[in-house]
Amino acid sequence: MNLSGRVIAVSGGFGALGRAVAATLAGCGATVASIDFAAAPATGQTAGVHLYGGVDLTDEPAASSLMTRIVHDSGRLDGLINIAGGFHWEKLEGGALETWDSMYRINLRTAVVACQNRIAVPGEIRQRTHCQHRRHGRHQSGRRMGAYAASKAGVAKLTEALAEELKDRGVTVNAILPSMIDTPRNRLDMPDADFSRWVAPSAIAEVIAFLLSDAAGAVTGALIPVAGRV
């Protein structure tokens, strides 16, 4: 996929999936603004990837300042990939209401705030090359997954609503629905699983690169399963 000349922001950029997406997009020629709540790592930076650490995307002024800074640094902003998120196992019975608030803030509010401030950047919605996408995460609910699944269902509906809102402005909005992602943390948490059935971060990154490309210009409002063999 040729993404030369494009500037793409990736939230949650310092995690396993975020790093894979940033590296793939940079390999396709894009300039990547990799954003995370964590501090930027001192080493291991990929060519074409610029790190923006310590950013709270639940905070509107912080997100607004960040988007303006990215445009100042790179000259433009063509796409946004929302990977920032979290997971928590907890049953509703005996669980804490704070868990629901936390999952909402981490998984849905970050996407809403990032999208609002991405759209609000002056002059940036001006041509058909602009795209926005977000990662949805595991899309089926189950025992002890109520808060997480509810927040991700909100992301799915945000995707559909924003796609409708922006379709006449040439902006595409899609969501990736991975099953189990093959990350070091997931392997540690589930050591007896068959990792070969899981989805590699690089495979998800390739789908995202396609959605950012001109070849996917007619795809918007889609919730795309990337399930591997799970």
mmCIF file with all atom_site columns, N, CA, C and O in Angstrom, residues 40 42 64 85 88 117 127 193 215-216 220 230:
data_model
loop_
_atom_site.group_PDB
_atom_site.id
_atom_site.type_symbol
_atom_site.label_atom_id
_atom_site.label_alt_id
_atom_site.label_comp_id
_atom_site.label_asym_id
_atom_site.label_entity_id
_atom_site.label_seq_id
_atom_site.pdbx_PDB_ins_code
_atom_site.Cartn_x
_atom_site.Cartn_y
_atom_site.Cartn_z
_atom_site.occupancy
_atom_site.B_iso_or_equiv
_atom_site.pdbx_formal_charge
_atom_site.auth_seq_id
_atom_site.auth_comp_id
_atom_site.auth_asym_id
_atom_site.auth_atom_id
_atom_site.pdbx_PDB_model_num
ATOM 1  N N  . ALA A 1 40  ? 7.382   8.469   26.336 1.00 0.00 ? 40  ALA A N  1
ATOM 2  C CA . ALA A 1 40  ? 8.010   7.972   25.118 1.00 0.00 ? 40  ALA A CA 1
ATOM 3  C C  . ALA A 1 40  ? 9.264   7.182   25.456 1.00 0.00 ? 40  ALA A C  1
ATOM 4  O O  . ALA A 1 40  ? 10.072  7.610   26.287 1.00 0.00 ? 40  ALA A O  1
ATOM 5  N N  . ALA A 1 42  ? 12.999  5.759   25.227 1.00 0.00 ? 42  ALA A N  1
ATOM 6  C CA . ALA A 1 42  ? 14.224  6.465   24.858 1.00 0.00 ? 42  ALA A CA 1
ATOM 7  C C  . ALA A 1 42  ? 14.923  5.844   23.660 1.00 0.00 ? 42  ALA A C  1
ATOM 8  O O  . ALA A 1 42  ? 15.704  6.510   22.976 1.00 0.00 ? 42  ALA A O  1
ATOM 9  N N  . SER A 1 64  ? -6.597  18.570  21.857 1.00 0.00 ? 64  SER A N  1
ATOM 10 C CA . SER A 1 64  ? -6.585  19.686  20.924 1.00 0.00 ? 64  SER A CA 1
ATOM 11 C C  . SER A 1 64  ? -5.174  20.203  20.700 1.00 0.00 ? 64  SER A C  1
ATOM 12 O O  . SER A 1 64  ? -4.739  20.440  19.561 1.00 0.00 ? 64  SER A O  1
ATOM 13 N N  . GLY A 1 85  ? -6.676  1.862   24.457 1.00 0.00 ? 85  GLY A N  1
ATOM 14 C CA . GLY A 1 85  ? -7.759  1.140   25.112 1.00 0.00 ? 85  GLY A CA 1
ATOM 15 C C  . GLY A 1 85  ? -7.245  0.270   26.240 1.00 0.00 ? 85  GLY A C  1
ATOM 16 O O  . GLY A 1 85  ? -6.048  0.219   26.503 1.00 0.00 ? 85  GLY A O  1
ATOM 17 N N  . HIS A 1 88  ? -10.615 -5.198  31.264 1.00 0.00 ? 88  HIS A N  1
ATOM 18 C CA . HIS A 1 88  ? -10.759 -5.557  32.679 1.00 0.00 ? 88  HIS A CA 1
ATOM 19 C C  . HIS A 1 88  ? -11.777 -6.677  32.819 1.00 0.00 ? 88  HIS A C  1
ATOM 20 O O  . HIS A 1 88  ? -12.899 -6.571  32.319 1.00 0.00 ? 88  HIS A O  1
ATOM 21 N N  . ASN A 1 117 ? -11.275 16.360  18.106 1.00 0.00 ? 117 ASN A N  1
ATOM 22 C CA . ASN A 1 117 ? -10.174 17.302  17.955 1.00 0.00 ? 117 ASN A CA 1
ATOM 23 C C  . ASN A 1 117 ? -9.428  17.121  16.645 1.00 0.00 ? 117 ASN A C  1
ATOM 24 O O  . ASN A 1 117 ? -8.872  18.072  16.110 1.00 0.00 ? 117 ASN A O  1
ATOM 25 N N  . GLN A 1 127 ? -9.755  17.461  1.688  1.00 0.00 ? 127 GLN A N  1
ATOM 26 C CA . GLN A 1 127 ? -9.584  16.683  0.478  1.00 0.00 ? 127 GLN A CA 1
ATOM 27 C C  . GLN A 1 127 ? -9.933  15.224  0.750  1.00 0.00 ? 127 GLN A C  1
ATOM 28 O O  . GLN A 1 127 ? -9.999  14.794  1.880  1.00 0.00 ? 127 GLN A O  1
ATOM 29 N N  . ALA A 1 193 ? -2.783  -21.563 25.784 1.00 0.00 ? 193 ALA A N  1
ATOM 30 C CA . ALA A 1 193 ? -3.548  -21.366 24.553 1.00 0.00 ? 193 ALA A CA 1
ATOM 31 C C  . ALA A 1 193 ? -2.723  -21.752 23.332 1.00 0.00 ? 193 ALA A C  1
ATOM 32 O O  . ALA A 1 193 ? -1.491  -21.841 23.382 1.00 0.00 ? 193 ALA A O  1
ATOM 33 N N  . ALA A 1 215 ? -7.304  2.429   -2.425 1.00 0.00 ? 215 ALA A N  1
ATOM 34 C CA . ALA A 1 215 ? -8.081  1.257   -2.839 1.00 0.00 ? 215 ALA A CA 1
ATOM 35 C C  . ALA A 1 215 ? -9.319  1.053   -1.986 1.00 0.00 ? 215 ALA A C  1
ATOM 36 O O  . ALA A 1 215 ? -10.288 0.429   -2.421 1.00 0.00 ? 215 ALA A O  1
ATOM 37 N N  . ALA A 1 216 ? -9.321  1.596   -0.763 1.00 0.00 ? 216 ALA A N  1
ATOM 38 C CA . ALA A 1 216 ? -10.451 1.423   0.150  1.00 0.00 ? 216 ALA A CA 1
ATOM 39 C C  . ALA A 1 216 ? -11.305 2.677   0.232  1.00 0.00 ? 216 ALA A C  1
ATOM 40 O O  . ALA A 1 216 ? -12.091 2.834   1.177  1.00 0.00 ? 216 ALA A O  1
ATOM 41 N N  . THR A 1 220 ? -16.654 2.617   4.051  1.00 0.00 ? 220 THR A N  1
ATOM 42 C CA . THR A 1 220 ? -16.846 3.452   5.233  1.00 0.00 ? 220 THR A CA 1
ATOM 43 C C  . THR A 1 220 ? -18.018 2.934   6.061  1.00 0.00 ? 220 THR A C  1
ATOM 44 O O  . THR A 1 220 ? -18.952 2.323   5.522  1.00 0.00 ? 220 THR A O  1
ATOM 45 N N  . VAL A 1 230 ? -9.623  -18.012 15.610 1.00 0.00 ? 230 VAL A N  1
ATOM 46 C CA . VAL A 1 230 ? -10.209 -18.073 16.956 1.00 0.00 ? 230 VAL A CA 1
ATOM 47 C C  . VAL A 1 230 ? -11.699 -18.332 16.853 1.00 0.00 ? 230 VAL A C  1
ATOM 48 O O  . VAL A 1 230 ? -12.381 -17.690 16.048 1.00 0.00 ? 230 VAL A O  1
#
